Every structure is written in structure tokens, then in C-alpha cells.
Short mmCIF file of C-alpha atoms and ligand atoms in Angstrom, two decimals:
data_model
loop_
_atom_site.label_atom_id
_atom_site.label_comp_id
_atom_site.label_asym_id
_atom_site.label_seq_id
_atom_site.Cartn_x
_atom_site.Cartn_y
_atom_site.Cartn_z
CA MET A 100 22.15 -13.35 -9.26
CA VAL A 101 20.96 -10.56 -6.05
CA VAL A 102 21.35 -6.50 -7.22
CA PRO A 103 21.68 -4.14 -4.42
CA VAL A 104 19.62 -1.59 -4.01
CA SER A 105 20.02 2.49 -1.79
CA ASP A 106 16.63 3.46 -0.68
CA ALA A 107 15.96 7.21 -1.13
CA ALA A 108 18.23 8.38 -3.83
CA ALA A 109 16.03 5.85 -5.86
CA VAL A 110 12.84 7.09 -5.24
CA ARG A 111 13.82 10.45 -6.11
CA THR A 112 15.22 9.03 -9.98
CA ALA A 113 11.97 7.38 -10.04
CA GLY A 114 9.57 10.62 -9.54
CA ARG A 115 11.31 12.61 -12.42
CA GLU A 116 11.57 9.75 -14.69
CA HIS A 117 7.76 9.56 -14.33
CA ALA A 118 7.24 13.72 -14.72
CA ASP A 119 9.37 13.33 -17.91
CA ARG A 120 6.60 11.01 -19.54
CA GLY A 121 4.05 13.70 -18.73
CA LEU A 122 2.62 11.38 -15.80
CA ALA A 123 1.64 13.79 -12.94
CA PRO A 124 3.44 11.25 -10.10
CA CYS A 125 1.98 11.42 -6.38
CA ARG A 126 3.49 9.77 -3.37
CA PRO A 127 0.67 7.64 -1.63
CA LEU A 128 -2.30 9.21 0.65
CA LEU A 129 -1.01 7.36 3.94
CA LYS A 130 1.60 5.26 5.70
CA TRP A 131 1.13 1.98 4.80
CA PRO A 132 3.44 -1.24 6.04
CA GLY A 133 5.49 -3.17 2.99
CA GLY A 134 4.90 0.35 1.61
CA LYS A 135 6.83 -0.34 -2.13
CA ARG A 136 8.11 3.99 -2.42
CA SER A 137 11.52 2.55 -2.26
CA GLU A 138 11.07 0.03 -4.81
CA LEU A 139 10.09 2.02 -7.61
CA PRO A 140 13.31 2.32 -9.30
CA LEU A 141 13.29 -1.24 -9.76
CA ILE A 142 9.94 -1.16 -10.61
CA ALA A 143 8.48 0.79 -12.44
CA PRO A 144 10.09 0.33 -15.99
CA ARG A 145 9.65 -2.99 -16.13
CA ILE A 146 5.64 -2.12 -16.62
CA PRO A 147 4.81 -3.19 -19.89
CA GLU A 148 2.81 -1.32 -21.96
CA HIS A 149 -1.07 -2.23 -20.88
CA SER A 150 -4.50 -1.69 -21.71
CA ARG A 151 -5.91 -2.25 -18.04
CA TYR A 152 -3.42 -2.03 -14.90
CA PHE A 153 -4.63 -4.25 -11.66
CA GLU A 154 -3.51 -4.18 -7.95
CA PRO A 155 -5.09 -6.90 -5.67
CA PHE A 156 -2.68 -5.94 -3.06
CA PHE A 157 -3.35 -2.50 -3.24
CA GLY A 158 -2.14 -0.92 0.51
CA GLY A 159 -0.70 2.75 -0.04
CA GLY A 160 -0.57 2.63 -3.49
CA SER A 161 2.60 3.85 -4.42
CA VAL A 162 2.83 2.10 -7.87
CA TYR A 163 -0.35 2.80 -8.85
CA PHE A 164 0.25 6.86 -7.77
CA ASP A 165 3.91 7.09 -9.08
CA ALA A 166 3.52 5.35 -12.16
CA ILE A 167 0.05 4.45 -13.89
CA ASP A 168 -2.05 6.56 -15.79
CA SER A 169 -4.47 3.96 -17.58
CA GLU A 170 -7.93 2.36 -16.89
CA SER A 171 -7.11 0.60 -13.13
CA TYR A 172 -8.78 -1.53 -10.92
CA ALA A 173 -7.79 -1.54 -6.93
CA ASN A 174 -8.07 -4.08 -4.46
CA ASP A 175 -7.50 -4.43 -0.55
CA LEU A 176 -9.21 -6.85 1.85
CA HIS A 177 -8.83 -3.73 4.37
CA PRO A 178 -11.90 -2.46 4.50
CA ASP A 179 -11.34 0.83 6.38
CA LEU A 180 -8.24 1.49 3.84
CA MET A 181 -10.85 1.22 1.11
CA GLU A 182 -13.53 2.90 2.79
CA PHE A 183 -11.08 5.88 2.96
CA TYR A 184 -10.30 5.91 -0.58
CA ARG A 185 -14.00 5.47 -1.51
CA CYS A 186 -14.09 8.81 0.60
CA VAL A 187 -11.33 10.79 -0.86
CA LYS A 188 -12.63 9.78 -4.60
CA HIS A 189 -15.70 11.21 -4.05
CA GLY A 190 -15.00 14.24 -1.75
CA ASP A 191 -17.10 12.44 0.45
CA GLU A 192 -18.77 15.91 2.53
CA ARG A 193 -19.16 13.95 5.93
CA PHE A 194 -15.28 12.51 5.81
CA PHE A 195 -14.28 15.74 4.97
CA GLN A 196 -15.76 17.94 6.87
CA HIS A 197 -14.97 14.99 10.02
CA LEU A 198 -10.86 16.02 9.36
CA TYR A 199 -11.03 19.56 9.17
CA SER A 200 -13.07 20.14 12.75
CA ILE A 201 -10.46 17.44 13.77
CA VAL A 202 -7.70 19.70 12.01
CA ASP A 203 -8.91 22.82 13.12
CA ASP A 204 -9.46 21.51 16.91
CA TRP A 205 -5.44 20.29 16.61
CA GLU A 206 -4.22 23.92 15.05
CA ARG A 207 -5.78 25.44 18.70
CA ALA A 208 -4.39 22.74 20.97
CA SER A 209 -1.06 23.36 21.99
CA LEU A 210 2.14 20.60 21.47
CA VAL A 211 1.11 19.39 25.06
CA GLY A 212 -2.74 18.92 24.43
CA ARG A 213 -2.37 16.65 21.15
CA ASP A 214 -2.11 13.50 22.39
CA ALA A 215 -5.47 14.28 23.75
CA ILE A 216 -7.06 14.22 20.02
CA TYR A 217 -5.42 11.39 19.46
CA TYR A 218 -6.49 9.12 21.99
CA ASP A 219 -10.10 10.81 21.54
CA CYS A 220 -9.61 9.61 17.73
CA ARG A 221 -8.73 6.40 18.70
CA ASP A 222 -11.52 6.17 21.25
CA ARG A 223 -13.70 6.75 18.33
CA TYR A 224 -11.94 4.98 16.13
CA ASN A 225 -12.41 1.50 18.31
CA ALA A 226 -16.02 2.27 19.16
CA SER A 227 -17.97 2.80 15.68
CA PRO A 228 -18.77 0.51 12.91
CA PRO A 229 -17.43 -0.40 9.86
CA THR A 230 -17.15 1.87 6.75
CA THR A 231 -18.73 4.62 8.17
CA ALA A 232 -17.25 8.15 6.95
CA GLN A 233 -16.59 9.16 9.72
CA ARG A 234 -14.45 5.76 10.87
CA ALA A 235 -12.71 6.40 7.33
CA ALA A 236 -11.29 9.71 8.76
CA ASP A 237 -10.20 8.48 11.98
CA PHE A 238 -8.31 5.39 10.05
CA PHE A 239 -6.30 7.99 8.19
CA LEU A 240 -5.78 10.23 11.25
CA LEU A 241 -4.47 7.53 13.16
CA ARG A 242 -2.30 5.87 10.18
CA GLU A 243 -0.61 9.41 10.47
CA LEU A 244 -0.33 9.85 13.91
CA ALA A 245 0.13 6.49 15.92
CA TYR A 246 3.74 5.11 17.43
CA GLY A 247 5.95 4.05 14.21
CA GLY A 248 3.20 4.21 12.10
CA MET A 249 2.40 0.74 13.52
CA PHE A 250 -0.51 -1.55 13.52
CA ARG A 251 -1.30 -3.29 16.57
CA VAL A 252 -5.02 -4.82 17.97
CA ASN A 253 -5.69 -6.29 21.21
CA ALA A 254 -7.41 -9.28 22.31
CA ASN A 255 -10.76 -7.44 21.49
CA GLY A 256 -9.54 -6.48 17.90
CA HIS A 257 -9.30 -2.66 19.39
CA PHE A 258 -6.32 -0.65 17.61
CA ASN A 259 -4.15 0.07 20.72
CA VAL A 260 -1.07 1.91 19.25
CA PRO A 261 0.29 4.93 21.39
CA PHE A 262 0.64 9.08 20.39
CA GLY A 263 4.14 9.43 18.12
CA GLN A 264 4.72 12.06 20.15
CA ALA A 265 7.72 14.02 19.25
CA TYR A 266 7.40 12.41 15.56
CA ALA A 267 3.31 13.51 15.29
CA LYS A 268 3.10 16.43 17.33
CA ASN A 269 4.35 19.23 14.86
CA LYS A 270 2.90 17.98 12.33
CA ASN A 271 0.64 19.70 9.56
CA LEU A 272 -2.20 17.77 9.32
CA ARG A 273 -4.04 20.30 7.39
CA GLU A 274 -1.41 20.12 4.73
CA LYS A 275 -2.22 16.37 4.68
CA VAL A 276 -5.31 16.96 4.61
CA ASP A 277 -5.54 19.58 1.55
CA LEU A 278 -3.53 17.28 -0.34
CA LEU A 279 -6.53 14.43 -0.21
CA ARG A 280 -8.59 17.10 -2.57
CA SER A 281 -5.41 18.08 -4.44
CA ASP A 282 -5.63 18.51 -8.39
CA ALA A 283 -2.88 15.33 -8.97
CA VAL A 284 -5.26 12.99 -6.51
CA VAL A 285 -8.39 13.89 -7.93
CA ALA A 286 -7.06 12.77 -10.95
CA LYS A 287 -5.29 10.15 -9.66
CA MET A 288 -8.42 8.59 -8.25
CA GLU A 289 -10.75 9.40 -11.06
CA ARG A 290 -9.46 6.25 -12.53
CA LEU A 291 -9.04 4.07 -9.87
CA ASN A 292 -12.12 1.87 -9.62
CA LEU A 293 -12.18 0.10 -5.97
CA SER A 294 -13.24 -3.17 -4.81
CA ALA A 295 -12.17 -4.33 -0.73
CA LEU A 296 -12.35 -7.93 -1.21
CA ASP A 297 -10.28 -11.59 -0.61
CA PHE A 298 -7.68 -11.54 -4.13
CA ALA A 299 -9.21 -14.42 -5.23
CA ASP A 300 -12.66 -13.06 -5.35
CA PHE A 301 -11.24 -9.89 -7.41
CA LEU A 302 -10.00 -12.08 -9.41
CA ASP A 303 -12.83 -14.01 -10.42
CA GLY A 304 -14.76 -10.72 -11.00
CA PHE A 305 -12.46 -9.91 -14.91
CA GLU A 306 -12.14 -11.52 -17.77
CA PHE A 307 -8.62 -11.21 -18.30
CA ARG A 308 -7.28 -10.50 -21.95
CA PRO A 309 -2.88 -10.53 -22.74
CA GLU A 310 -2.68 -6.48 -22.32
CA ASP A 311 -3.77 -6.44 -18.82
CA PHE A 312 -0.98 -5.94 -16.14
CA MET A 313 -1.20 -6.73 -13.20
CA PHE A 314 1.09 -5.64 -9.88
CA VAL A 315 1.18 -8.16 -7.35
CA ASP A 316 2.42 -6.91 -3.73
CA PRO A 317 0.76 -9.63 -0.95
CA PRO A 318 1.83 -9.59 2.44
CA TYR A 319 5.26 -11.07 2.99
CA ASP A 320 5.86 -15.04 4.02
CA SER A 321 6.77 -13.29 7.12
CA SER A 322 5.98 -12.39 10.79
CA PHE A 323 5.53 -9.15 8.82
CA SER A 324 2.82 -11.07 7.21
CA LYS A 325 -0.40 -9.51 9.76
CA TYR A 326 -2.22 -6.19 8.66
CA ASP A 327 -3.91 -5.45 11.44
CA THR A 328 -6.35 -8.40 11.84
CA LEU A 329 -5.59 -9.89 8.43
CA ASP A 330 -3.12 -12.78 8.57
CA PHE A 331 -2.05 -14.30 4.99
CA SER A 332 -0.89 -17.57 5.92
CA GLU A 333 0.96 -20.20 3.41
CA GLN A 334 -1.87 -21.74 2.13
CA ASP A 335 -3.06 -18.33 1.13
CA GLN A 336 0.49 -17.94 -0.98
CA ARG A 337 -0.43 -21.12 -1.89
CA ARG A 338 -3.40 -20.31 -3.13
CA LEU A 339 -1.76 -17.18 -4.83
CA ALA A 340 0.74 -19.09 -6.87
CA LYS A 341 -1.98 -21.19 -8.43
CA ALA A 342 -4.50 -18.12 -9.55
CA LEU A 343 -0.57 -16.62 -11.24
CA MET A 344 0.15 -19.89 -12.66
CA GLN A 345 -3.23 -19.67 -14.92
CA PHE A 346 -2.86 -15.76 -15.10
CA THR A 347 -3.97 -14.92 -18.83
CA GLY A 348 -2.55 -11.07 -18.45
CA ARG A 349 0.51 -10.17 -18.05
CA PHE A 350 2.00 -9.84 -13.81
CA MET A 351 4.73 -9.01 -11.83
CA LEU A 352 5.22 -10.50 -8.51
CA VAL A 353 6.94 -8.85 -5.77
CA CYS A 354 8.23 -10.60 -2.38
CA LYS A 355 10.19 -11.09 0.06
CA ALA A 356 12.18 -14.18 -1.80
CA THR A 357 11.74 -17.29 1.50
CA PRO A 358 12.14 -20.64 1.24
CA LEU A 359 8.18 -21.50 0.18
CA ILE A 360 8.00 -18.80 -2.68
CA GLU A 361 10.99 -19.90 -3.86
CA ASP A 362 9.47 -23.47 -3.95
CA LEU A 363 6.14 -22.17 -5.30
CA TYR A 364 7.85 -20.42 -8.44
CA HIS A 365 10.61 -22.19 -9.09
CA GLY A 366 10.51 -24.24 -12.30
CA ALA A 367 7.38 -22.70 -13.85
CA GLU A 368 8.68 -22.49 -17.46
CA HIS A 369 7.36 -19.13 -18.66
CA LEU A 370 7.97 -17.30 -15.09
CA ARG A 371 11.29 -15.23 -14.56
CA VAL A 372 12.78 -14.96 -11.31
CA HIS A 373 14.92 -12.09 -10.22
CA HIS A 374 16.21 -11.36 -6.69
CA TYR A 375 17.77 -8.04 -5.45
CA GLU A 376 19.16 -6.88 -2.02
CA HIS A 377 16.23 -4.72 -0.40
CA GLN A 378 17.67 -2.24 2.63
CA TYR A 379 14.55 -1.43 5.11
CA LYS A 380 15.08 1.60 6.58
CA PHE A 381 13.42 0.42 10.15
CA ASN A 382 13.94 -2.38 12.22
CA ILE A 383 11.60 -2.29 14.99
CA LYS A 384 13.10 -3.88 18.43
CA GLY A 385 15.53 -5.87 16.21
CA ARG A 386 12.66 -8.08 15.00
CA PHE A 387 13.75 -7.71 11.13
CA SER A 388 17.20 -8.20 9.74
CA ARG A 389 17.68 -4.59 7.64
CA SER A 390 18.19 -6.10 4.89
CA SER A 391 16.37 -9.05 3.01
CA THR A 392 16.79 -10.91 -0.24
CA HIS A 393 13.51 -9.71 -2.04
CA ALA A 394 12.49 -11.82 -5.55
CA MET A 395 10.66 -10.43 -8.80
CA ILE A 396 8.74 -13.03 -10.60
CA THR A 397 7.38 -12.09 -13.75
CA ASN A 398 5.36 -14.06 -17.08
CA TYR A 399 7.18 -12.02 -19.34
CA GLU A 400 10.64 -10.71 -19.50
CA ALA A 401 12.05 -7.96 -17.34
CA ALA A 402 15.81 -8.24 -16.20
CA ILE A 403 17.67 -6.35 -13.96
CA VAL A 404 21.09 -5.83 -14.76
CA ALA A 405 23.69 -5.61 -11.35
CA GLY A 406 24.31 -2.39 -10.19
CA GLU A 407 21.95 -0.32 -12.16
CA ALA A 408 19.59 0.86 -9.12
CA SER A 409 22.20 1.41 -6.29
C1 SAM B 148 2.37 -5.40 1.05
S1 SAM B 148 0.68 -4.73 1.00
C2 SAM B 148 0.61 -3.70 -0.57
C3 SAM B 148 1.42 -2.79 -0.25
C4 SAM B 148 1.35 -1.48 -1.30
N1 SAM B 148 1.82 -2.46 -2.83
C5 SAM B 148 1.76 0.13 -1.37
O1 SAM B 148 2.83 -0.02 -2.11
O2 SAM B 148 1.43 0.44 -0.25
C6 SAM B 148 0.10 -6.03 1.28
C7 SAM B 148 -1.72 -6.07 0.99
O3 SAM B 148 -2.42 -6.69 1.34
C8 SAM B 148 -3.36 -6.63 1.88
N2 SAM B 148 -3.99 -8.24 2.01
C9 SAM B 148 -4.07 -9.05 3.20
N3 SAM B 148 -4.55 -10.23 3.00
C10 SAM B 148 -5.79 -10.06 1.96
C11 SAM B 148 -6.36 -11.05 1.18
N4 SAM B 148 -6.62 -11.89 1.31
N5 SAM B 148 -6.42 -10.28 -0.24
C12 SAM B 148 -6.46 -9.31 -0.57
N6 SAM B 148 -5.79 -8.05 0.33
C13 SAM B 148 -4.94 -8.23 1.27
C14 SAM B 148 -3.11 -6.40 3.09
O4 SAM B 148 -4.22 -5.32 3.76
C15 SAM B 148 -2.09 -5.34 2.33
O5 SAM B 148 -2.53 -3.75 2.43
#
């Protein structure tokens, strides 16, 4: 059965529900392709009670930031992303000093001068060595200000997305940076343990128990699956399916329902597979259909009822 999901109203509902449960939900700290914010109303109510929370493909962490309040382990292979979270978690001084100096320049510049700040930031990012606090700060600003929030690198691995212009130049960057130091974010980051590994190495690091819960949101099995320079191939989807078949805690996998995904998970007796229709907000140059069928695969009962989230 395919259940339709409508986007924006549903997100508002999810936030309210979690506030009612006494948690302090917050939004993801940066823009991230493939974020699951619009699917929270389907995902969050199906997260079982658990003692520890794991997320091997953390990205923007929309589920964690909205709905999780337990001891948590976040992993993503993207080194800049995880260095950004490390800097936020530890209130890294060089990271915040660099951000606020750019915020000062941004506020002094006229609207037409702001693209120069973006291009300086992009040049610095492309010239910098990996995992420095300054690079993490520039990475955050590029995520905020790049056209369409896109990732794209050229043949030399240099980030080459242009300035977001109309969309970016009116941004209140100070508000965005202040938010990274807000009480809600500090509290969330305190509970989060971070790593930047391939998912299989991350999983190898734990003895999983039945009361553990893992939310699994891998890159899609499609042309959408490239994150910056990270490819996620059919072979990677197969490695993941193998790891999940043996997983001893509870897990929820959310992904686009392609023939490969159906083939990998179909027929496993201990799994439940549900389908729902997802509407994308963006459709860059007609490359993706605006609507597609997603699968939610769990190793515990998590039925989706027709019409519940529409
Ligand atoms: C669909 S996104 C996750 C989105 C996230 N759930 C959110 O709400 O923002 C998939 C993530 O997997 C990461 N990734 C790609 N290959 C990986 C690998 N082999 N191991 C771990 N993470 C990987 C990407 O960097 C990307 O952040």
C-alpha cells in the first residue's frame, strides 16, 4: 500500500508532538540534501522506546534534532560535516571567531557586495587542508549561501557552486550563527557522540543490544546519491543490507523504493516493509520526478495507516 504524505503541515505537527512530550526539538543546524524533516510525522511516532540511539548516515540529523533525547551516536563519512558538528559541540573558539568575523563583514557589506564575501569563503575552503576549525566554519557558510543549497565539485575536487544571490543575500547570518550556541542546541550536542567513518566501521565499533535503536537513512539508490565527492554504489547498498540483516538491535531504514532496494529486503521474514508517497519540494532542472515512492523497513512492528499523515 502507498500512503500519500503532505510536506509542510506535517512538519509542524511533528514539532508540536515532541514539544508535548517534554523534549526540546530543534531544527537541523545546516541545510543538507536528502534531509528527512518533511517525513518526520511518519518517522518519529514509529521510533520505539530505546536506551541508545544510533545514526550511521547522520547528514543534517533531522530525526535526532527533532525527536531524540537519549544517549546517541552520530556518524557520517563526510569529514567537513562531522568537523562542523565537533566544533559546535565543543564551542570551538577558532570556529566561532572565524564565523563572527565573517558575520561582521557581511553586516558591513552592501547587498551587492555580499557575493564577494561568499566567493572569498569558497576560495579559502577550496585551498584549506581538511578538518580545520576554519574550514568547518567556511563549510557551514557555503551550506547557507550556495545556490539552491547544492553540492557540486569540479574535476579537481573544488567546490564550484555559485552564490545563491536573491535567496542568500538577505540572510541574517548572525542569527544563524547565534543559533549554534543556543541552549537547545548545546543540550542536544552534549548527548551526541560523533564519528566520521564508513558505516560498516561505525557498526563494528559496538556490541548492539535489543534495546538499542538505529535510524538508517543512506544515500538513495539513484542519481541523487552523490554527496559532494562521496558515491554510494550498488555494492554499498548490498553491504548495508547484509549488515542490517544481522543487526541485533531494532532499526528503521528509510529510502527510495527502487527495484534494487525491493530485491535486497524483500522476503526477509523478520522485516516489515511499508511504502509511502513522497513529494519533493525541489525539482532541479527536471532531473527528479516531484513525487516518488519511499520504503520504510523495520525489524519491529511499525504499521503505516492510510491517510494518517496527509
Ligand atoms: C540521505 S543523507 C542523510 C540525511 C539525514 N538523515 C538528514 O535528515 O539530514 C545520507 C548521508 O550518508 C552519508 N554517507 C555517504 N556514504 C557514506 C558511507 N559509506 N558511510 C557513512 N555515511 C555515508 C552522506 O554524507 C550523507 O550525509
